[in-house]
PDB file of C-alpha atoms and ligand atoms in Angstrom:
ATOM      1  CA  MET A  69      31.206  96.416  -4.944  1.00 94.00           C
ATOM      2  CA  LYS A  70      32.469  99.919  -4.077  1.00 97.00           C
ATOM      3  CA  ARG A  71      33.583 102.402  -6.729  1.00 98.00           C
ATOM      4  CA  ASN A  72      37.238 102.338  -5.648  1.00 98.00           C
ATOM      5  CA  ASP A  73      37.476  98.559  -5.165  1.00 98.00           C
ATOM      6  CA  PRO A  74      39.441  96.556  -7.729  1.00 98.00           C
ATOM      7  CA  CYS A  75      36.974  95.456 -10.441  1.00 98.00           C
ATOM      8  CA  TRP A  76      35.378  92.005 -10.169  1.00 98.00           C
ATOM      9  CA  CYS A  77      36.716  91.144 -13.643  1.00 98.00           C
ATOM     10  CA  GLY A  78      40.253  90.786 -12.314  1.00 98.00           C
ATOM     11  CA  SER A  79      41.704  93.586 -14.448  1.00 98.00           C
ATOM     12  CA  GLY A  80      43.289  95.212 -11.385  1.00 97.00           C
ATOM     13  CA  ILE A  81      41.605  98.508 -12.392  1.00 98.00           C
ATOM     14  CA  LYS A  82      39.236 100.369 -10.012  1.00 98.00           C
ATOM     15  CA  TYR A  83      35.607  99.298 -10.446  1.00 98.00           C
ATOM     16  CA  LYS A  84      34.517 102.858 -11.308  1.00 98.00           C
ATOM     17  CA  LYS A  85      36.989 102.924 -14.236  1.00 98.00           C
ATOM     18  CA  CYS A  86      36.257  99.353 -15.361  1.00 98.00           C
ATOM     19  CA  HIS A  87      32.868  97.531 -15.238  1.00 98.00           C
ATOM     20  CA  LEU A  88      30.748 100.009 -13.208  1.00 98.00           C
ATOM     21  CA  ARG A  89      29.007 101.462 -16.268  1.00 97.00           C
ATOM     22  CA  PHE A  90      28.650  97.956 -17.715  1.00 96.00           C
ATOM     23  CA  ASP A  91      26.804  96.787 -14.557  1.00 96.00           C
ATOM     24  CA  GLU A  92      24.647  99.928 -14.569  1.00 95.00           C
ATOM     25  CA  LYS A  93      23.684  99.325 -18.183  1.00 94.00           C
ATOM     26  CA  ILE A  94      22.587  95.748 -17.414  1.00 93.00           C
ATOM     27  CA  ASP A  95      20.678  96.966 -14.316  1.00 91.00           C
ATOM     28  CA  SER A  96      18.833  99.465 -16.512  1.00 91.00           C
ATOM     29  CA  MET A  97      17.653  96.679 -18.849  1.00 86.00           C
ATOM     30  CA  LYS A  98      14.455  95.994 -16.931  1.00 74.00           C
ATOM     31  CA  PHE A  99      13.252  93.613 -19.627  1.00 66.00           C
ATOM     32  CA  ILE A 100      15.767  91.030 -18.403  1.00 74.00           C
ATOM     33  CA  LYS A 101      13.102  90.300 -15.791  1.00 66.00           C
ATOM     34  CA  ASN A 102      11.292  88.460 -18.608  1.00 77.00           C
ATOM     35  CA  LYS A 103      11.611  84.787 -17.618  1.00 82.00           C
ATOM     36  CA  ASN A 104      12.922  83.862 -21.067  1.00 91.00           C
ATOM     37  CA  GLN A 105      15.908  86.154 -20.650  1.00 94.00           C
ATOM     38  CA  ALA A 106      18.898  85.953 -18.326  1.00 94.00           C
ATOM     39  CA  ARG A 107      21.584  88.217 -16.998  1.00 93.00           C
ATOM     40  CA  PRO A 108      25.172  87.053 -17.724  1.00 96.00           C
ATOM     41  CA  PRO A 109      27.080  86.057 -14.558  1.00 96.00           C
ATOM     42  CA  HIS A 110      30.429  87.779 -13.874  1.00 96.00           C
ATOM     43  CA  LYS A 111      32.168  84.409 -14.103  1.00 97.00           C
ATOM     44  CA  ILE A 112      31.802  84.301 -17.906  1.00 98.00           C
ATOM     45  CA  ILE A 113      33.041  87.856 -18.570  1.00 98.00           C
ATOM     46  CA  ASN A 114      36.663  87.873 -19.740  1.00 98.00           C
ATOM     47  CA  ASN A 115      39.122  90.714 -19.143  1.00 98.00           C
ATOM     48  CA  ALA A 116      41.868  91.769 -21.576  1.00 98.00           C
ATOM     49  CA  ALA A 117      44.396  89.300 -20.130  1.00 98.00           C
ATOM     50  CA  ASP A 118      41.866  86.458 -20.383  1.00 98.00           C
ATOM     51  CA  ILE A 119      41.214  87.294 -24.038  1.00 98.00           C
ATOM     52  CA  GLU A 120      44.956  87.251 -24.773  1.00 98.00           C
ATOM     53  CA  GLY A 121      45.125  83.819 -23.124  1.00 99.00           C
ATOM     54  CA  ILE A 122      42.247  82.441 -25.199  1.00 99.00           C
ATOM     55  CA  LYS A 123      43.886  83.849 -28.342  1.00 99.00           C
ATOM     56  CA  ARG A 124      47.140  82.021 -27.547  1.00 99.00           C
ATOM     57  CA  ALA A 125      45.243  78.733 -27.216  1.00 99.00           C
ATOM     58  CA  ALA A 126      43.394  79.559 -30.446  1.00 99.00           C
ATOM     59  CA  VAL A 127      46.628  80.002 -32.430  1.00 99.00           C
ATOM     60  CA  ILE A 128      47.562  76.391 -31.639  1.00 99.00           C
ATOM     61  CA  ASN A 129      44.011  75.159 -32.247  1.00 99.00           C
ATOM     62  CA  ASP A 130      43.773  76.879 -35.659  1.00 99.00           C
ATOM     63  CA  GLY A 131      47.198  75.481 -36.583  1.00 99.00           C
ATOM     64  CA  ALA A 132      46.029  71.988 -35.642  1.00 99.00           C
ATOM     65  CA  LEU A 133      42.925  72.316 -37.841  1.00 99.00           C
ATOM     66  CA  ASP A 134      45.111  73.652 -40.678  1.00 99.00           C
ATOM     67  CA  ILE A 135      47.138  70.417 -40.837  1.00 98.00           C
ATOM     68  CA  VAL A 136      44.061  68.142 -40.971  1.00 99.00           C
ATOM     69  CA  GLY A 137      43.249  68.787 -44.648  1.00 98.00           C
ATOM     70  CA  GLY A 138      46.624  67.357 -45.686  1.00 98.00           C
ATOM     71  CA  LEU A 139      45.948  64.138 -43.743  1.00 98.00           C
ATOM     72  CA  ILE A 140      42.580  63.314 -45.310  1.00 98.00           C
ATOM     73  CA  LYS A 141      42.579  60.563 -47.912  1.00 98.00           C
ATOM     74  CA  ALA A 142      40.885  57.230 -48.510  1.00 98.00           C
ATOM     75  CA  GLY A 143      42.517  54.433 -46.485  1.00 98.00           C
ATOM     76  CA  VAL A 144      43.632  56.607 -43.545  1.00 98.00           C
ATOM     77  CA  SER A 145      42.250  55.696 -40.118  1.00 99.00           C
ATOM     78  CA  THR A 146      40.705  58.333 -37.893  1.00 99.00           C
ATOM     79  CA  LEU A 147      43.189  57.303 -35.173  1.00 99.00           C
ATOM     80  CA  GLU A 148      46.084  58.344 -37.437  1.00 99.00           C
ATOM     81  CA  ILE A 149      44.539  61.822 -37.759  1.00 99.00           C
ATOM     82  CA  ASN A 150      43.992  61.937 -33.978  1.00 99.00           C
ATOM     83  CA  ASP A 151      47.618  61.065 -33.319  1.00 99.00           C
ATOM     84  CA  VAL A 152      49.112  63.626 -35.714  1.00 99.00           C
ATOM     85  CA  VAL A 153      46.880  66.375 -34.272  1.00 99.00           C
ATOM     86  CA  HIS A 154      47.666  65.299 -30.698  1.00 99.00           C
ATOM     87  CA  ASN A 155      51.402  65.549 -31.383  1.00 99.00           C
ATOM     88  CA  TYR A 156      50.978  68.951 -33.064  1.00 99.00           C
ATOM     89  CA  ILE A 157      49.100  70.411 -30.078  1.00 99.00           C
ATOM     90  CA  VAL A 158      51.465  68.960 -27.476  1.00 99.00           C
ATOM     91  CA  SER A 159      54.606  69.999 -29.391  1.00 98.00           C
ATOM     92  CA  HIS A 160      53.260  73.576 -29.483  1.00 98.00           C
ATOM     93  CA  GLY A 161      52.855  73.578 -25.687  1.00 98.00           C
ATOM     94  CA  GLY A 162      49.089  73.038 -25.614  1.00 99.00           C
ATOM     95  CA  HIS A 163      46.878  70.265 -24.309  1.00 99.00           C
ATOM     96  CA  PRO A 164      44.117  68.565 -26.342  1.00 99.00           C
ATOM     97  CA  SER A 165      41.135  69.323 -24.083  1.00 99.00           C
ATOM     98  CA  CYS A 166      38.969  66.410 -25.252  1.00 99.00           C
ATOM     99  CA  LEU A 167      41.485  63.824 -23.983  1.00 98.00           C
ATOM    100  CA  HIS A 168      39.968  62.275 -20.829  1.00 98.00           C
ATOM    101  CA  TYR A 169      37.279  64.984 -20.694  1.00 98.00           C
ATOM    102  CA  GLU A 170      34.402  63.169 -18.961  1.00 98.00           C
ATOM    103  CA  ASN A 171      36.147  59.925 -19.929  1.00 98.00           C
ATOM    104  CA  PHE A 172      36.377  60.760 -23.646  1.00 98.00           C
ATOM    105  CA  PRO A 173      39.222  58.422 -24.683  1.00 98.00           C
ATOM    106  CA  LYS A 174      40.944  60.328 -27.536  1.00 99.00           C
ATOM    107  CA  SER A 175      42.322  63.812 -28.222  1.00 99.00           C
ATOM    108  CA  ILE A 176      39.853  65.082 -30.853  1.00 99.00           C
ATOM    109  CA  CYS A 177      36.395  64.241 -32.237  1.00 99.00           C
ATOM    110  CA  ILE A 178      35.985  62.926 -35.799  1.00 99.00           C
ATOM    111  CA  SER A 179      32.388  62.537 -36.962  1.00 99.00           C
ATOM    112  CA  ILE A 180      31.751  60.860 -40.327  1.00 99.00           C
ATOM    113  CA  ASN A 181      28.571  61.021 -42.508  1.00 99.00           C
ATOM    114  CA  ASP A 182      25.565  60.281 -40.220  1.00 99.00           C
ATOM    115  CA  VAL A 183      27.654  60.901 -37.083  1.00 99.00           C
ATOM    116  CA  VAL A 184      26.532  64.280 -35.758  1.00 99.00           C
ATOM    117  CA  CYS A 185      29.350  64.858 -33.241  1.00 99.00           C
ATOM    118  CA  HIS A 186      31.657  63.257 -30.646  1.00 99.00           C
ATOM    119  CA  GLY A 187      32.919  60.494 -32.971  1.00 99.00           C
ATOM    120  CA  ILE A 188      35.813  58.661 -31.276  1.00 99.00           C
ATOM    121  CA  PRO A 189      38.926  58.203 -33.441  1.00 99.00           C
ATOM    122  CA  SER A 190      39.731  54.525 -33.980  1.00 98.00           C
ATOM    123  CA  LYS A 191      42.240  52.464 -35.925  1.00 98.00           C
ATOM    124  CA  LYS A 192      39.272  50.452 -37.203  1.00 98.00           C
ATOM    125  CA  GLU A 193      37.545  53.468 -38.732  1.00 98.00           C
ATOM    126  CA  ILE A 194      38.995  53.977 -42.210  1.00 99.00           C
ATOM    127  CA  LEU A 195      38.163  56.971 -44.437  1.00 99.00           C
ATOM    128  CA  ARG A 196      36.497  56.024 -47.714  1.00 98.00           C
ATOM    129  CA  GLU A 197      35.997  57.899 -50.986  1.00 98.00           C
ATOM    130  CA  GLY A 198      32.802  59.975 -50.745  1.00 98.00           C
ATOM    131  CA  ASP A 199      32.844  60.391 -46.946  1.00 99.00           C
ATOM    132  CA  ILE A 200      32.223  63.765 -45.307  1.00 99.00           C
ATOM    133  CA  LEU A 201      33.626  64.373 -41.852  1.00 99.00           C
ATOM    134  CA  ASN A 202      33.775  66.937 -39.092  1.00 99.00           C
ATOM    135  CA  VAL A 203      37.016  67.321 -37.158  1.00 99.00           C
ATOM    136  CA  ASP A 204      36.437  69.107 -33.834  1.00 99.00           C
ATOM    137  CA  ILE A 205      39.491  70.233 -31.898  1.00 99.00           C
ATOM    138  CA  THR A 206      39.776  72.012 -28.550  1.00 99.00           C
ATOM    139  CA  THR A 207      43.095  73.200 -27.128  1.00 99.00           C
ATOM    140  CA  ASP A 208      43.850  74.515 -23.669  1.00 99.00           C
ATOM    141  CA  LEU A 209      46.967  76.458 -22.815  1.00 99.00           C
ATOM    142  CA  ASP A 210      47.752  77.989 -19.400  1.00 98.00           C
ATOM    143  CA  GLY A 211      44.129  77.464 -18.322  1.00 98.00           C
ATOM    144  CA  TYR A 212      42.500  79.012 -21.400  1.00 98.00           C
ATOM    145  CA  PHE A 213      40.419  77.075 -23.952  1.00 99.00           C
ATOM    146  CA  ALA A 214      39.726  77.526 -27.687  1.00 99.00           C
ATOM    147  CA  ASP A 215      37.248  75.300 -29.569  1.00 99.00           C
ATOM    148  CA  ALA A 216      36.603  75.003 -33.323  1.00 99.00           C
ATOM    149  CA  SER A 217      35.677  72.472 -35.977  1.00 99.00           C
ATOM    150  CA  ARG A 218      35.658  72.216 -39.766  1.00 99.00           C
ATOM    151  CA  MET A 219      34.206  69.867 -42.381  1.00 99.00           C
ATOM    152  CA  PHE A 220      36.363  67.828 -44.749  1.00 99.00           C
ATOM    153  CA  SER A 221      35.594  65.446 -47.608  1.00 98.00           C
ATOM    154  CA  VAL A 222      37.286  62.364 -49.008  1.00 98.00           C
ATOM    155  CA  GLY A 223      37.755  62.412 -52.784  1.00 98.00           C
ATOM    156  CA  LYS A 224      34.638  63.007 -54.832  1.00 98.00           C
ATOM    157  CA  ILE A 225      31.457  63.517 -52.772  1.00 98.00           C
ATOM    158  CA  SER A 226      27.791  63.725 -53.816  1.00 98.00           C
ATOM    159  CA  ASP A 227      26.262  67.067 -54.784  1.00 98.00           C
ATOM    160  CA  GLU A 228      23.883  66.728 -51.817  1.00 98.00           C
ATOM    161  CA  ALA A 229      26.785  66.227 -49.389  1.00 99.00           C
ATOM    162  CA  ALA A 230      28.633  69.213 -50.855  1.00 99.00           C
ATOM    163  CA  ARG A 231      25.521  71.389 -50.511  1.00 99.00           C
ATOM    164  CA  LEU A 232      25.054  70.314 -46.881  1.00 99.00           C
ATOM    165  CA  ILE A 233      28.673  71.246 -46.056  1.00 99.00           C
ATOM    166  CA  ARG A 234      28.429  74.618 -47.828  1.00 99.00           C
ATOM    167  CA  VAL A 235      25.054  75.622 -46.400  1.00 99.00           C
ATOM    168  CA  THR A 236      26.016  74.518 -42.867  1.00 99.00           C
ATOM    169  CA  LYS A 237      29.017  76.867 -43.012  1.00 99.00           C
ATOM    170  CA  GLU A 238      26.707  79.690 -44.115  1.00 99.00           C
ATOM    171  CA  ILE A 239      24.350  78.843 -41.225  1.00 99.00           C
ATOM    172  CA  MET A 240      27.256  79.205 -38.771  1.00 99.00           C
ATOM    173  CA  GLU A 241      28.152  82.530 -40.398  1.00 99.00           C
ATOM    174  CA  VAL A 242      24.632  83.988 -40.085  1.00 99.00           C
ATOM    175  CA  GLY A 243      24.627  82.830 -36.467  1.00 99.00           C
ATOM    176  CA  ILE A 244      27.872  84.701 -35.847  1.00 99.00           C
ATOM    177  CA  LEU A 245      26.463  87.837 -37.516  1.00 99.00           C
ATOM    178  CA  ALA A 246      23.525  87.684 -35.080  1.00 99.00           C
ATOM    179  CA  ALA A 247      25.846  87.549 -32.046  1.00 99.00           C
ATOM    180  CA  GLN A 248      25.815  91.258 -31.161  1.00 98.00           C
ATOM    181  CA  PRO A 249      26.403  93.031 -27.833  1.00 97.00           C
ATOM    182  CA  TRP A 250      23.201  93.940 -25.941  1.00 96.00           C
ATOM    183  CA  HIS A 251      21.247  91.440 -28.066  1.00 96.00           C
ATOM    184  CA  PHE A 252      20.368  87.920 -26.850  1.00 97.00           C
ATOM    185  CA  VAL A 253      21.904  84.498 -27.322  1.00 98.00           C
ATOM    186  CA  GLY A 254      18.546  83.342 -28.777  1.00 98.00           C
ATOM    187  CA  ASP A 255      19.123  85.687 -31.718  1.00 98.00           C
ATOM    188  CA  ILE A 256      21.907  83.324 -32.835  1.00 99.00           C
ATOM    189  CA  GLY A 257      19.577  80.314 -32.908  1.00 99.00           C
ATOM    190  CA  ALA A 258      16.809  82.280 -34.581  1.00 98.00           C
ATOM    191  CA  ALA A 259      19.149  83.220 -37.447  1.00 99.00           C
ATOM    192  CA  CYS A 260      20.612  79.708 -37.800  1.00 99.00           C
ATOM    193  CA  GLY A 261      17.226  77.980 -37.621  1.00 99.00           C
ATOM    194  CA  LYS A 262      15.638  80.240 -40.227  1.00 99.00           C
ATOM    195  CA  MET A 263      18.392  79.620 -42.746  1.00 99.00           C
ATOM    196  CA  ALA A 264      18.452  75.871 -42.109  1.00 99.00           C
ATOM    197  CA  HIS A 265      14.690  75.500 -42.592  1.00 98.00           C
ATOM    198  CA  GLU A 266      14.743  77.673 -45.733  1.00 98.00           C
ATOM    199  CA  ASN A 267      17.221  75.190 -47.168  1.00 98.00           C
ATOM    200  CA  GLY A 268      15.169  72.124 -46.247  1.00 98.00           C
ATOM    201  CA  TYR A 269      17.440  71.020 -43.409  1.00 99.00           C
ATOM    202  CA  SER A 270      16.767  70.255 -39.758  1.00 99.00           C
ATOM    203  CA  VAL A 271      18.694  71.577 -36.774  1.00 99.00           C
ATOM    204  CA  VAL A 272      19.890  69.400 -33.892  1.00 99.00           C
ATOM    205  CA  THR A 273      18.672  70.933 -30.636  1.00 98.00           C
ATOM    206  CA  ASP A 274      19.716  68.228 -28.147  1.00 98.00           C
ATOM    207  CA  LEU A 275      23.231  69.692 -28.274  1.00 98.00           C
ATOM    208  CA  GLY A 276      24.505  73.197 -28.910  1.00 98.00           C
ATOM    209  CA  GLY A 277      27.199  75.786 -28.469  1.00 99.00           C
ATOM    210  CA  HIS A 278      28.487  77.063 -25.145  1.00 99.00           C
ATOM    211  CA  GLY A 279      30.505  79.638 -23.329  1.00 98.00           C
ATOM    212  CA  VAL A 280      34.230  78.849 -23.441  1.00 98.00           C
ATOM    213  CA  GLY A 281      37.400  80.477 -22.157  1.00 98.00           C
ATOM    214  CA  LYS A 282      38.505  79.778 -18.591  1.00 98.00           C
ATOM    215  CA  GLU A 283      36.723  76.415 -18.846  1.00 98.00           C
ATOM    216  CA  PHE A 284      35.847  74.090 -21.761  1.00 98.00           C
ATOM    217  CA  HIS A 285      32.069  74.370 -21.326  1.00 98.00           C
ATOM    218  CA  LEU A 286      30.435  77.353 -19.624  1.00 98.00           C
ATOM    219  CA  ASP A 287      27.100  79.125 -19.750  1.00 98.00           C
ATOM    220  CA  PRO A 288      25.295  80.105 -21.860  1.00 98.00           C
ATOM    221  CA  PHE A 289      23.926  77.134 -23.791  1.00 98.00           C
ATOM    222  CA  VAL A 290      23.776  78.271 -27.426  1.00 98.00           C
ATOM    223  CA  SER A 291      20.784  76.799 -29.236  1.00 98.00           C
ATOM    224  CA  HIS A 292      20.921  76.820 -33.037  1.00 99.00           C
ATOM    225  CA  ASP A 293      17.133  76.833 -33.480  1.00 99.00           C
ATOM    226  CA  CYS A 294      15.100  78.947 -31.066  1.00 98.00           C
ATOM    227  CA  ALA A 295      13.172  82.178 -30.653  1.00 97.00           C
ATOM    228  CA  ALA A 296      14.895  85.546 -30.997  1.00 97.00           C
ATOM    229  CA  GLU A 297      15.305  87.747 -27.905  1.00 95.00           C
ATOM    230  CA  THR A 298      15.435  84.784 -25.532  1.00 96.00           C
ATOM    231  CA  GLY A 299      18.213  83.414 -23.367  1.00 96.00           C
ATOM    232  CA  MET A 300      21.217  85.215 -21.966  1.00 96.00           C
ATOM    233  CA  LEU A 301      22.028  88.815 -22.767  1.00 96.00           C
ATOM    234  CA  LEU A 302      25.184  89.049 -24.898  1.00 98.00           C
ATOM    235  CA  VAL A 303      27.690  91.526 -23.474  1.00 97.00           C
ATOM    236  CA  PRO A 304      31.264  92.575 -24.308  1.00 98.00           C
ATOM    237  CA  GLY A 305      33.812  90.136 -22.882  1.00 98.00           C
ATOM    238  CA  MET A 306      31.653  87.034 -23.332  1.00 98.00           C
ATOM    239  CA  VAL A 307      33.313  84.248 -25.335  1.00 99.00           C
ATOM    240  CA  LEU A 308      31.160  81.508 -26.824  1.00 99.00           C
ATOM    241  CA  THR A 309      30.963  78.995 -29.633  1.00 99.00           C
ATOM    242  CA  VAL A 310      28.602  78.941 -32.588  1.00 99.00           C
ATOM    243  CA  GLU A 311      28.523  75.343 -33.821  1.00 99.00           C
ATOM    244  CA  PRO A 312      25.333  74.370 -35.663  1.00 99.00           C
ATOM    245  CA  MET A 313      24.740  70.657 -36.243  1.00 99.00           C
ATOM    246  CA  ILE A 314      22.611  70.434 -39.392  1.00 99.00           C
ATOM    247  CA  ASN A 315      20.917  67.269 -40.666  1.00 99.00           C
ATOM    248  CA  ALA A 316      19.860  66.538 -44.238  1.00 99.00           C
ATOM    249  CA  GLY A 317      16.924  64.516 -42.816  1.00 98.00           C
ATOM    250  CA  GLU A 318      15.117  64.705 -39.502  1.00 98.00           C
ATOM    251  CA  LYS A 319      16.507  66.413 -36.408  1.00 98.00           C
ATOM    252  CA  ASN A 320      16.387  63.443 -34.007  1.00 98.00           C
ATOM    253  CA  VAL A 321      19.681  62.015 -32.806  1.00 99.00           C
ATOM    254  CA  PHE A 322      20.776  59.232 -30.476  1.00 98.00           C
ATOM    255  CA  THR A 323      23.932  58.428 -28.526  1.00 98.00           C
ATOM    256  CA  ASP A 324      25.644  55.104 -29.178  1.00 98.00           C
ATOM    257  CA  PRO A 325      24.869  52.946 -26.113  1.00 98.00           C
ATOM    258  CA  ASN A 326      28.143  51.044 -26.480  1.00 97.00           C
ATOM    259  CA  ASP A 327      30.681  53.877 -26.447  1.00 98.00           C
ATOM    260  CA  LYS A 328      28.325  56.411 -24.762  1.00 98.00           C
ATOM    261  CA  TRP A 329      29.731  59.231 -26.959  1.00 98.00           C
ATOM    262  CA  THR A 330      29.051  58.875 -30.679  1.00 99.00           C
ATOM    263  CA  VAL A 331      25.932  60.867 -31.611  1.00 99.00           C
ATOM    264  CA  ARG A 332      24.172  59.774 -34.819  1.00 99.00           C
ATOM    265  CA  THR A 333      21.129  60.905 -36.781  1.00 99.00           C
ATOM    266  CA  SER A 334      18.163  58.645 -35.962  1.00 98.00           C
ATOM    267  CA  ASP A 335      17.219  58.291 -39.627  1.00 98.00           C
ATOM    268  CA  GLY A 336      20.786  57.684 -40.851  1.00 98.00           C
ATOM    269  CA  SER A 337      20.818  60.931 -42.851  1.00 98.00           C
ATOM    270  CA  LEU A 338      23.977  62.984 -43.339  1.00 99.00           C
ATOM    271  CA  SER A 339      24.904  65.601 -40.748  1.00 99.00           C
ATOM    272  CA  ALA A 340      27.357  68.489 -40.935  1.00 99.00           C
ATOM    273  CA  GLN A 341      28.807  70.948 -38.425  1.00 99.00           C
ATOM    274  CA  TRP A 342      31.178  73.914 -38.359  1.00 99.00           C
ATOM    275  CA  GLU A 343      32.322  75.641 -35.169  1.00 99.00           C
ATOM    276  CA  LYS A 344      34.047  78.876 -34.239  1.00 99.00           C
ATOM    277  CA  THR A 345      34.900  80.484 -30.903  1.00 99.00           C
ATOM    278  CA  ILE A 346      33.887  84.157 -30.876  1.00 99.00           C
ATOM    279  CA  LEU A 347      34.325  87.128 -28.527  1.00 99.00           C
ATOM    280  CA  ILE A 348      31.471  89.591 -28.061  1.00 99.00           C
ATOM    281  CA  THR A 349      33.002  93.087 -28.372  1.00 98.00           C
ATOM    282  CA  GLU A 350      31.660  96.628 -27.843  1.00 97.00           C
ATOM    283  CA  THR A 351      30.782  96.897 -31.526  1.00 98.00           C
ATOM    284  CA  GLY A 352      30.048  93.337 -32.696  1.00 98.00           C
ATOM    285  CA  ASN A 353      32.149  90.234 -32.386  1.00 99.00           C
ATOM    286  CA  GLU A 354      35.593  88.902 -33.165  1.00 99.00           C
ATOM    287  CA  VAL A 355      36.428  85.358 -34.233  1.00 99.00           C
ATOM    288  CA  LEU A 356      39.051  83.932 -31.878  1.00 99.00           C
ATOM    289  CA  ALA A 357      39.265  80.316 -33.100  1.00 99.00           C
ATOM    290  CA  SER A 358      38.176  78.822 -36.410  1.00 98.00           C
TER     291      SER A 358
HETATM  292  N1  MF3 B 583      34.531  70.094 -28.889  1.00 72.39           N
HETATM  293  C1  MF3 B 583      33.183  69.690 -28.549  1.00 72.39           C
HETATM  294  C2  MF3 B 583      32.361  70.948 -28.491  1.00 72.39           C
HETATM  295  O1  MF3 B 583      32.306  71.620 -29.458  1.00 72.39           O
HETATM  296  C3  MF3 B 583      33.109  68.927 -27.285  1.00 72.39           C
HETATM  297  C4  MF3 B 583      33.752  67.610 -27.352  1.00 72.39           C
HETATM  298  S1  MF3 B 583      33.700  66.885 -25.810  1.00 72.39           S
HETATM  299  C5  MF3 B 583      34.434  65.406 -26.069  1.00 72.39           C
HETATM  300  O2  MF3 B 583      31.862  71.358 -27.490  1.00 72.39           O
HETATM  301  F1  MF3 B 583      34.560  64.885 -24.905  1.00 72.39           F
HETATM  302  F2  MF3 B 583      33.688  64.686 -26.887  1.00 72.39           F
HETATM  303  F3  MF3 B 583      35.597  65.568 -26.629  1.00 72.39           F
HETATM  304 CO1   CO B 584      34.170  71.733 -30.507  1.00 72.39          CO
HETATM  305 CO1   CO B 585      32.136  73.584 -28.723  1.00 72.39          CO
END
């Protein structure tokens, strides 16, 4: 790309005034030649207009998560929660990205107790006192995606379940703190894994976080338990999720062979997850959806 060409990021600004220095900085990082490290492709770098678009999707997504708490009580089916959230997103002009994504049949994921992720809302699945659940919502608006999830509980829950929910949130937060420009995506997993193991928990590594923004799932894969200074270089303009799945027992999981979606712990132990969408900035990161 020539200095006076419009920048590859789509900003409309000349390359020399936009991402030229950014590309030079990455070129100067010779250590990216290490086979455990990778250079971020241009496709996953968002310009200012892209970030505004993701933020608009995130406003709807955060609003949808905000109404979930008021819907949770014993006797409610997970389909009822799905339907209220679906109507909220659609009435605010958004689209629930999970609906029909790779044949997923409902608008959001609801994952109860030993379900790790991708639980399918159903009129037959009724919330019971003592349950813990993750509600994972993704909204797209005008081609931009925002993805977040939170934990909820039904009535009085065990001390062990409450600790798992609290510590899992802290694990997500230390992962976000580790997501710094010119550091590596593996630094996120190193921070999350360390804190999980210190607390006696295991980390699911069959699934992880991901780039998000102009598509639902983009590079890089974000492991929540891995070595520091591995994986893709984190650079300003990257948007990704941090979404640790933490098990009270062993880390192994399996996918329900009947519905081909529901992921459960192999040992039946409780699992928790929190997820935020973050933007890597020049100085650190900014939470876009939570
Ligand atoms: N929202 C999930 C994630 O955090 C993905 C759900 S895909 C679905 O990446 F098809 F199960 F909805
Ligand atoms: Co999600
Ligand atoms: Co996600």
